[in-house]
XYZ file of C-alpha atoms in Angstrom:
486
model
C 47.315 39.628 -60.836
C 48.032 38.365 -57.395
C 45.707 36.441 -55.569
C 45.572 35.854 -51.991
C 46.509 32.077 -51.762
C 44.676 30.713 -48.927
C 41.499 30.316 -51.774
C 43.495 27.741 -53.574
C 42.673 25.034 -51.172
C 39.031 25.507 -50.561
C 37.041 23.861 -52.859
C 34.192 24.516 -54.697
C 31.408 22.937 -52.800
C 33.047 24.934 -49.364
C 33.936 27.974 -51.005
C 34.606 30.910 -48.455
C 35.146 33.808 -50.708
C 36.582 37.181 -49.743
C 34.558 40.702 -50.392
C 31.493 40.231 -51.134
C 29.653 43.693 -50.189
C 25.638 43.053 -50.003
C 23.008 45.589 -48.800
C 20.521 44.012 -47.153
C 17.238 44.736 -44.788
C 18.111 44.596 -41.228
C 18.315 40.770 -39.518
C 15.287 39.592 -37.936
C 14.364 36.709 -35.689
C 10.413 36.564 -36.341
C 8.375 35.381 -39.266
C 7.498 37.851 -42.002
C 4.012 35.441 -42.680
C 1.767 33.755 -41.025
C 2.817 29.912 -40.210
C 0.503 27.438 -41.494
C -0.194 23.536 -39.303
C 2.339 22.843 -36.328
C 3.978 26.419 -35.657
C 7.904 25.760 -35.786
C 10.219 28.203 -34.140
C 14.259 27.589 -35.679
C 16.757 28.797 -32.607
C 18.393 32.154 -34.916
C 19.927 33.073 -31.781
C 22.348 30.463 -32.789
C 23.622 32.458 -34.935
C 26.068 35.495 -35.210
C 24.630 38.953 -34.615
C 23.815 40.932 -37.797
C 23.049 37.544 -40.220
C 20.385 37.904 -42.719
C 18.516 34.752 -42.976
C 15.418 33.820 -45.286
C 14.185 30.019 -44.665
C 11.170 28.759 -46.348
C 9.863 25.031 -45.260
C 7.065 23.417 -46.986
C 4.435 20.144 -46.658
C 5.385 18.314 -49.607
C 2.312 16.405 -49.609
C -0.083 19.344 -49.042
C 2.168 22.358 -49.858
C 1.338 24.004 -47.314
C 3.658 26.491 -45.482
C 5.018 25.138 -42.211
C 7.661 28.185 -41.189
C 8.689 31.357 -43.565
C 10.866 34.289 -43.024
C 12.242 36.771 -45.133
C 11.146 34.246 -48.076
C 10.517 37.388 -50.391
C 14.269 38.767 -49.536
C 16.569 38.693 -52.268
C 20.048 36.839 -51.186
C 22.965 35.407 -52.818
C 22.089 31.624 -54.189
C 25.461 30.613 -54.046
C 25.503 26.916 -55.454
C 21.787 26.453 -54.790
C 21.187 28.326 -58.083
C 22.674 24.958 -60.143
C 19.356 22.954 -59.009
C 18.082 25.830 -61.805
C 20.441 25.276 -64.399
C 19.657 21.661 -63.780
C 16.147 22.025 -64.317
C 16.491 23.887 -67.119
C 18.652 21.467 -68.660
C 16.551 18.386 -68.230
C 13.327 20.358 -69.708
C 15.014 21.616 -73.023
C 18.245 19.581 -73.427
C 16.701 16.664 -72.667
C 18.539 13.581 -70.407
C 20.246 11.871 -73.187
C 21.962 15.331 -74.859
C 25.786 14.638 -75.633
C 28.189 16.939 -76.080
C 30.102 16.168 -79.496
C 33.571 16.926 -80.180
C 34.820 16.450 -83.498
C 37.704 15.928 -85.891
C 37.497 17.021 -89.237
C 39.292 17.108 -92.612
C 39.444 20.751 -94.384
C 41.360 19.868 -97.510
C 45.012 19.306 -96.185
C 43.952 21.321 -92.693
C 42.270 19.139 -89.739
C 40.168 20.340 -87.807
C 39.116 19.613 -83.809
C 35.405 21.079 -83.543
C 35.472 21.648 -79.064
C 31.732 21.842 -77.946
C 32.387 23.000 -74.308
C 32.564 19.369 -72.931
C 33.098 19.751 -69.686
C 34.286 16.404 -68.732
C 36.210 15.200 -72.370
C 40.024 14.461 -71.111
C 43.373 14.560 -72.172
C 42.944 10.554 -73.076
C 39.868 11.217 -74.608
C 41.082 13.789 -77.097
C 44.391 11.746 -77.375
C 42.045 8.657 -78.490
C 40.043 10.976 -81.215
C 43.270 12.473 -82.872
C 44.273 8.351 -83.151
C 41.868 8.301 -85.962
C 43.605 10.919 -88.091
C 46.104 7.573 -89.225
C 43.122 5.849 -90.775
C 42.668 9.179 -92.372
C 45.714 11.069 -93.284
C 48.397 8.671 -92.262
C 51.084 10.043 -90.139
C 51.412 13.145 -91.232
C 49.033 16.239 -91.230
C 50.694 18.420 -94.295
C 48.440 21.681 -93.584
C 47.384 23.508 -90.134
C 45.169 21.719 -86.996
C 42.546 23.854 -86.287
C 40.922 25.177 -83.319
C 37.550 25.839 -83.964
C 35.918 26.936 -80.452
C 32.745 28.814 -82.008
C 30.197 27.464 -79.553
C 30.498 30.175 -76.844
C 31.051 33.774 -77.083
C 32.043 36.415 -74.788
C 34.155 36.202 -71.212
C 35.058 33.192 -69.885
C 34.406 34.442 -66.458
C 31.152 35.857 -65.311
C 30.496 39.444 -64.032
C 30.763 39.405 -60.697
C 33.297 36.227 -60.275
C 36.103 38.015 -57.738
C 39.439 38.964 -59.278
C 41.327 36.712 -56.338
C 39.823 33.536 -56.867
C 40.946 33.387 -60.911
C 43.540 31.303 -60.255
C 42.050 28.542 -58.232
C 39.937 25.657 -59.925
C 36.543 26.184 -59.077
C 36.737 29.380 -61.148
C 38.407 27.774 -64.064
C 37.300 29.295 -67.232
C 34.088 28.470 -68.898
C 35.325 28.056 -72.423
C 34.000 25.686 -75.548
C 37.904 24.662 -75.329
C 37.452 22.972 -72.439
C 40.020 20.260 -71.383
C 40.839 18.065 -68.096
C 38.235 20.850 -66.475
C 40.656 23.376 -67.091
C 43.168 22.453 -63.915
C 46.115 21.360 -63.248
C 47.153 19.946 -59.829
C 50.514 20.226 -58.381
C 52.127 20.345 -54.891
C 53.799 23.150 -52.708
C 57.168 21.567 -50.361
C 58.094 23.234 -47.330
C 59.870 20.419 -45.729
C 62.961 22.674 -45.486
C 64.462 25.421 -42.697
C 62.993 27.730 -42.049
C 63.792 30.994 -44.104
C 64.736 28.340 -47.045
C 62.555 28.759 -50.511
C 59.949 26.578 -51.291
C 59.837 23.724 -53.756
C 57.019 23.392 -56.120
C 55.943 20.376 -58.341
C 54.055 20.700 -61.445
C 53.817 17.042 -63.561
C 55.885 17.365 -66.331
C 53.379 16.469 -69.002
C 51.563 19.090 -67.935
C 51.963 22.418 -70.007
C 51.013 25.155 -67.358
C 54.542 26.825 -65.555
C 54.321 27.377 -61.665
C 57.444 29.260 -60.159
C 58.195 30.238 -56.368
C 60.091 32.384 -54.165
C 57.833 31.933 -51.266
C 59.767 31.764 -48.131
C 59.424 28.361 -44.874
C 58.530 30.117 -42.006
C 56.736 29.559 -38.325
C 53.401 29.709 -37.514
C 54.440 32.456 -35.000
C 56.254 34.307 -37.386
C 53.488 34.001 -40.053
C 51.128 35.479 -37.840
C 53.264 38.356 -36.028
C 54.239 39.301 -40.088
C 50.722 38.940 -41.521
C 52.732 36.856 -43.716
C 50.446 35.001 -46.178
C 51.031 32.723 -49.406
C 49.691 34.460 -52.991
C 49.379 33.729 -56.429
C 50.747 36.228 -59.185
C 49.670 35.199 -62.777
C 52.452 35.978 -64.641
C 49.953 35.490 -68.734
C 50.747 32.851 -70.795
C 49.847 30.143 -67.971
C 52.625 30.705 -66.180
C 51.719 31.557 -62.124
C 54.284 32.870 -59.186
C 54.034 31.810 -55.883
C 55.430 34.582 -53.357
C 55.319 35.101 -49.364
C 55.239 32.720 -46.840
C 54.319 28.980 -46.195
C 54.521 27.419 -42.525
C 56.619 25.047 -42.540
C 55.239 21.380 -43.159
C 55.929 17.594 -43.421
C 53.671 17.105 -45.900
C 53.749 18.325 -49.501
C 50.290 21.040 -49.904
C 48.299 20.257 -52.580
C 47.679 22.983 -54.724
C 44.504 23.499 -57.993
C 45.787 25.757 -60.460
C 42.985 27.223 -63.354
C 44.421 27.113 -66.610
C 43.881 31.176 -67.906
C 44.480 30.590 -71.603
C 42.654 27.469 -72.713
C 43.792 27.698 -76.734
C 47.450 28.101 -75.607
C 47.187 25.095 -72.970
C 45.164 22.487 -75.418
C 47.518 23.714 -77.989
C 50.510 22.247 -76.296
C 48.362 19.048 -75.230
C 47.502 18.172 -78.987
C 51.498 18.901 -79.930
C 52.608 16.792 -77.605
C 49.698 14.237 -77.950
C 50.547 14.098 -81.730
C 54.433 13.667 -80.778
C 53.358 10.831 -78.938
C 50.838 8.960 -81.262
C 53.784 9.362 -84.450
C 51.640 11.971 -86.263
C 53.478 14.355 -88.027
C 52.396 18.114 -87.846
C 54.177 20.361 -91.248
C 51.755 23.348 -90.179
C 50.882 25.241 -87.031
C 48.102 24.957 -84.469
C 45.393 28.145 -84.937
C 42.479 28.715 -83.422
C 39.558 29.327 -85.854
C 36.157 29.252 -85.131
C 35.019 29.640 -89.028
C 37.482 26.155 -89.741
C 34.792 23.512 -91.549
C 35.221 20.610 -92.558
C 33.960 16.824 -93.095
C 33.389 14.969 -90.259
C 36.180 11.870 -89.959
C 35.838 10.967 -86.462
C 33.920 11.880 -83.197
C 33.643 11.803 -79.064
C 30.298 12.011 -77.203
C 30.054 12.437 -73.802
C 27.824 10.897 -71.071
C 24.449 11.645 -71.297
C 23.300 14.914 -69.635
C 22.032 13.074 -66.805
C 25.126 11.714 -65.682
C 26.769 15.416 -66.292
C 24.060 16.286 -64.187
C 24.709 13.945 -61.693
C 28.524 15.212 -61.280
C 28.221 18.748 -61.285
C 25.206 18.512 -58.198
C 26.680 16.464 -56.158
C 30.400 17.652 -56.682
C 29.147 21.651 -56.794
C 31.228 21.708 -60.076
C 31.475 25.271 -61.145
C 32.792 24.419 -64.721
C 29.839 22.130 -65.557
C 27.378 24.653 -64.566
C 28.585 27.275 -66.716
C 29.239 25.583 -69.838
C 25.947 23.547 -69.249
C 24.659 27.236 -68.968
C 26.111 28.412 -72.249
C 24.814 25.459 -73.872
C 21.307 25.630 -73.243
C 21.527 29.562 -74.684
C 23.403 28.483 -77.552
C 20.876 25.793 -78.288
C 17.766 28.143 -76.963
C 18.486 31.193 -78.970
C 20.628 29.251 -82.187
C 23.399 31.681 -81.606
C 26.834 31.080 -79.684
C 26.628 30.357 -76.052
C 27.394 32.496 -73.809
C 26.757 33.743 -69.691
C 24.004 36.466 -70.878
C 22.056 34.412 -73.257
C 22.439 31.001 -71.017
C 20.565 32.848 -68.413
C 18.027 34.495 -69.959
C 17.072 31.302 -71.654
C 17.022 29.536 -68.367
C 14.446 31.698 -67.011
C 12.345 31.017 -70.389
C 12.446 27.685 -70.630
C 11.540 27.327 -66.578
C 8.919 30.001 -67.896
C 7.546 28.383 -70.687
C 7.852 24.474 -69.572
C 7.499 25.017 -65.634
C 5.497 28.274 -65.099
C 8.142 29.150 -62.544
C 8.691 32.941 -63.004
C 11.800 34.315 -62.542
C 12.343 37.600 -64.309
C 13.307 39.986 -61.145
C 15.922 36.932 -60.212
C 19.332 38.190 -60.810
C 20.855 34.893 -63.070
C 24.430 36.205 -64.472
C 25.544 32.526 -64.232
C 25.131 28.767 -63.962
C 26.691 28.058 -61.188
C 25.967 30.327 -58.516
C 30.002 31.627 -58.648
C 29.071 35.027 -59.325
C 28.476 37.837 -56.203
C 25.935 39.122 -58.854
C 23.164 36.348 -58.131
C 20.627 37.036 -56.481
C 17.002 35.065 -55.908
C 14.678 34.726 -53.092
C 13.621 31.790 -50.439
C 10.352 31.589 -52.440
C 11.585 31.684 -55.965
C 14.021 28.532 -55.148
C 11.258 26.850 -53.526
C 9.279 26.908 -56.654
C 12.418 25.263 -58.310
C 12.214 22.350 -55.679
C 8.933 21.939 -55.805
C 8.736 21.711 -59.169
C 11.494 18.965 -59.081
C 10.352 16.955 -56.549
C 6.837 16.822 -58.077
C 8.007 15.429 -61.543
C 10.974 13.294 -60.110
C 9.235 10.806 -62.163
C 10.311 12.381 -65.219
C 13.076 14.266 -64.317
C 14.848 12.465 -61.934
C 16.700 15.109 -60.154
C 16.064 14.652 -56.707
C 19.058 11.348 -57.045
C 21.459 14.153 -58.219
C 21.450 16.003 -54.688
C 23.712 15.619 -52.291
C 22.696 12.947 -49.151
C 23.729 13.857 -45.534
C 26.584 11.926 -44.511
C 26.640 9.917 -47.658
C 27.226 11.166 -50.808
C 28.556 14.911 -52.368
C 29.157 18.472 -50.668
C 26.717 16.896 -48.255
C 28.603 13.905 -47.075
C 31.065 15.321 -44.312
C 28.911 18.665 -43.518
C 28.529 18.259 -39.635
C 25.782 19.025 -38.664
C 23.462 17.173 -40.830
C 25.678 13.948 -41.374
C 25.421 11.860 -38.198
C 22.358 10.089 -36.564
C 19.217 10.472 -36.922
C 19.934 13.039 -39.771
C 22.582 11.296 -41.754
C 20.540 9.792 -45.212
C 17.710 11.727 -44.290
C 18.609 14.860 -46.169
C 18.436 15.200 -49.959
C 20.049 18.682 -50.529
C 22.303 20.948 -52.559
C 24.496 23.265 -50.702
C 25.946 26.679 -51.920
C 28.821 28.653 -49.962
C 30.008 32.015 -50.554
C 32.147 34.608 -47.826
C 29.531 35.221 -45.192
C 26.796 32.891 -47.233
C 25.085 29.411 -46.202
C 22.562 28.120 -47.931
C 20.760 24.454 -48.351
C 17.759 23.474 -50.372
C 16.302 20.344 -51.133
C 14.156 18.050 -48.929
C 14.191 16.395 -45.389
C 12.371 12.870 -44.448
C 11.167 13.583 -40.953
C 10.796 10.495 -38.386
C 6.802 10.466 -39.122
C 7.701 9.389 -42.856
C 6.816 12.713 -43.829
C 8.536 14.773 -46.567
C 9.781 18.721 -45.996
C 11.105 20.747 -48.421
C 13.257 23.730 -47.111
C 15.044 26.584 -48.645
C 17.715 27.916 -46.328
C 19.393 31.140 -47.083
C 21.330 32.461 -44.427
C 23.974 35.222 -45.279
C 25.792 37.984 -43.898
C 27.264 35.492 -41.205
C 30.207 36.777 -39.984
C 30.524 34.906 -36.354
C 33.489 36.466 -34.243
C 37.243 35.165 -34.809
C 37.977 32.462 -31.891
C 40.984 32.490 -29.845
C 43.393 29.350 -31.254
C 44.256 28.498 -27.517
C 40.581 28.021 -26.509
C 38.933 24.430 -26.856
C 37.122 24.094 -30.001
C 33.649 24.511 -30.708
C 31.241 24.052 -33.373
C 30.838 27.202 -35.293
C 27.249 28.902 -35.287
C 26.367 27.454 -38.460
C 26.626 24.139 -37.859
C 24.726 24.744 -34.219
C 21.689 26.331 -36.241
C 21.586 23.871 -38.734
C 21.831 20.775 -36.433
C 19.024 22.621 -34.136
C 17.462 23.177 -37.332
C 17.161 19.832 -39.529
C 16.516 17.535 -35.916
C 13.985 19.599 -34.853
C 12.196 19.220 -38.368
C 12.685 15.718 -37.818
C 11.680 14.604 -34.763
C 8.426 17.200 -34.778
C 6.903 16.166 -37.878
């Protein structure tokens, strides 16, 4: 499979995501509703000709409607959509849910129980196989099992592009999840140009990176169409090919591990190797493998999950959040169909917030599948802002030009915006979105949805002086005029 390589540095708060094909109505500038209180006119001739943009702002106070458009048009979430899969979390899971891994005893087997922690690390699982000496002293005389039975099904949503695979905000959403399922390394190009490139992968690390790629000139790179990609090669093992311009500094490249049993299988080896535990079986995955319970590691508390995968826009914690909540939900294994329809009946059932024409295929808002409108994602802030008390959500957002995805966004984090804005962002190819809530200069609250899409603003010439791009124009236009006019 070879990927386009450019996606391997953009992360997943800022992801700009190739072909995405969406058939929309036709762009327009007016309101589809009446505006209620101090009419409010956002400049959309800021942006790009042919954008599709629903925005939705509200009176928290009153909840009344102070601008709408297009709020009933179904558009791509993006990373909005985890403010849903955090609601839904807090109302069944419940702020102080843990995952659990593990470690059993099976007779002469052992057996690691994974739960689909998101967060549990190489250390951590290196601390929880220390307790096998207390055990079964230094040596493990039958097979370490893999039991991964708490998800079912793909790994990677429908609808998650086949070029972004390889990059880390599309890691794998597996129950054997480990170090978030990516491994960092570095790309050299320090070297002549028409020399091979040098890549570094840390040797403890058991995922193989290879490269033939070629140091070229920016010139060159352009007059060739010359471009770095990623090959995955199976068995963990990627190829770089193509070009690189040539570079002082070492790139940093996020690789997603593709096959999480053979990856954590070589971790435990060599964890065991290092801790002086002897292993006279093999290392199998088996998710029927039961046994007594002889040790265990608990993660932090949902809320502090919570807290990480909001403001960091992290993709894995989402979906394996996701799984969890169908796996718990329905009593079944987790996985990306029944985590979303038990989203929408638990926001059902403990929120009255109806979503059964939303199109939910994940948690995070990865997949081109999603779809929900202005309106229905209002409900979901609303909903969170009125029982912050209890669910104490509205701390996990993003802060403009303080904290998160939000933090170096331009338009919204200098003066008077910056701290002002309490939001979560979601990016996609052509897709800009931002909900949450705005503290105007009055001392009055907003809440906005913001779902602008099908921006494709016309390539700039390199030799011209910069310029802010559309986006950032609208949405500085935007946010200060909510500001400073209510």
């Amino acid at each position: 499979m070879r990927l386009p390589f450019r996606l391997l540095l953009v992360s997943a708060s800022l992801t700009v995501l190739p072909h995405l094909a969406l058939a929309e109505q036709a762009t327009t500038d007016q309101p589809t509703t009446p505006v209620a209180l101090k009419a409010y006119q956002p400049d959309f001739k800021a942006l790009p000709y042919g954008h599709d943009t629903a925005l939705l702002i509200t009176d928290a106070k009153s909840g009344n409607t102070l601008f709408s458009q297009r709020e009933a048009q179904y558009q791509p979430p993006a990373s909005t959509q985890k403010m849903v899969t955090a609601l839904a979390a807090q109302l069944y899971l419940g702020k102080d849910y843990r995952f659990i891994t593990q470690l059993e005893q099976q007779n002469g087997n052992v057996v690691v129980r994974f739960s689909g922690d998101p967060s549990l690390s190489r250390q951590q699982l290196s601390v929880l196989l220390s307790k096998l000496k207390v055990h079964s002293g230094s040596t493990i005389k039958g097979d370490l099992l893999l039991n991964g039975s708490q998800f079912s099904g793909y790994e990677q949503a429908p609808g998650w592009p086949w070029d972004i695979l390889g990059v880390c905000y599309s890691a794998p959403s597996s129950s054997l999840s480990l170090e978030h399922n990516c491994v960092q390394g570095a790309l050299y190009s320090n070297r002549n140009v028409g020399d091979t490139t040098r890549v570094n992968i840390p040797s403890h690390q058991p995922l193989k990176v290879t490269t033939d790629a070629l140091v070229t000139t920016k010139a060159r790179q352009k007059a060739t169409h010359c471009d770095l990609e990623l090959t995955d090669k199976g068995n963990n093992h990627y190829h770089l090919s193509g070009c690189l311009v040539k570079r002082d500094k070492p790139l940093p490249l996020n690789f997603a591990v593709q096959d999480t049993e053979a990856y954590i299988s070589k971790v435990i080896k060599a964890e065991l190797k290092r801790l002086g535990i002897k292993l006279e079986g093999d290392i199998k995955r088996d998710d029927n493998a039961k046994g007594k319970v002889i040790a265990s590691h608990r993660s932090a508390p949902l809320n502090e999950l919570l807290d990480t995968m909001v403001k960091d826009s992290d993709n894995l914690y989402a979906d394996n959040i996701a799984k969890t909540i169908g796996a718990k939900y329905f009593n079944q294994p987790g996985s990306f169909t029944n985590g979303s329809k038990a989203i929408k009946a638990i926001l059902k059932e403990k929120a009255d917030i109806d979503l059964e024409r939303a199109v939910i295929v994940d948690g995070s808002g990865l997949s081109r599948n999603n779809r929900m409108t202005a309106s229905q994602m209002m409900e979901v802030i609303t909903y969170i802002y009125n029982h912050d008390d209890t669910l104490n959500l509205l701390t996990t957002m993003p802060v403009s030009g303080q904290s998160g995805t939000l933090r170096y966004r331009q338009s919204i984090r200098h003066k008077p915006l910056q701290g002002r804005i309490h939001a979560k962002s979601g990016s996609l190819y052509g897709t800009y979105n931002l909900a949450g809530l705005i503290k105007t200069q009055s001392g009055k609250t907003l809440l906005f949805v913001q779902m602008v899409s099908n921006y494709f603003p016309p390539e700039r010439d390199d030799s011209l002086p910069a310029i802010a791009p559309p986006i950032e124009t609208f949405e500085r236009t935007l946010y200060r005029g909510l500001y400073q006019q209510y």
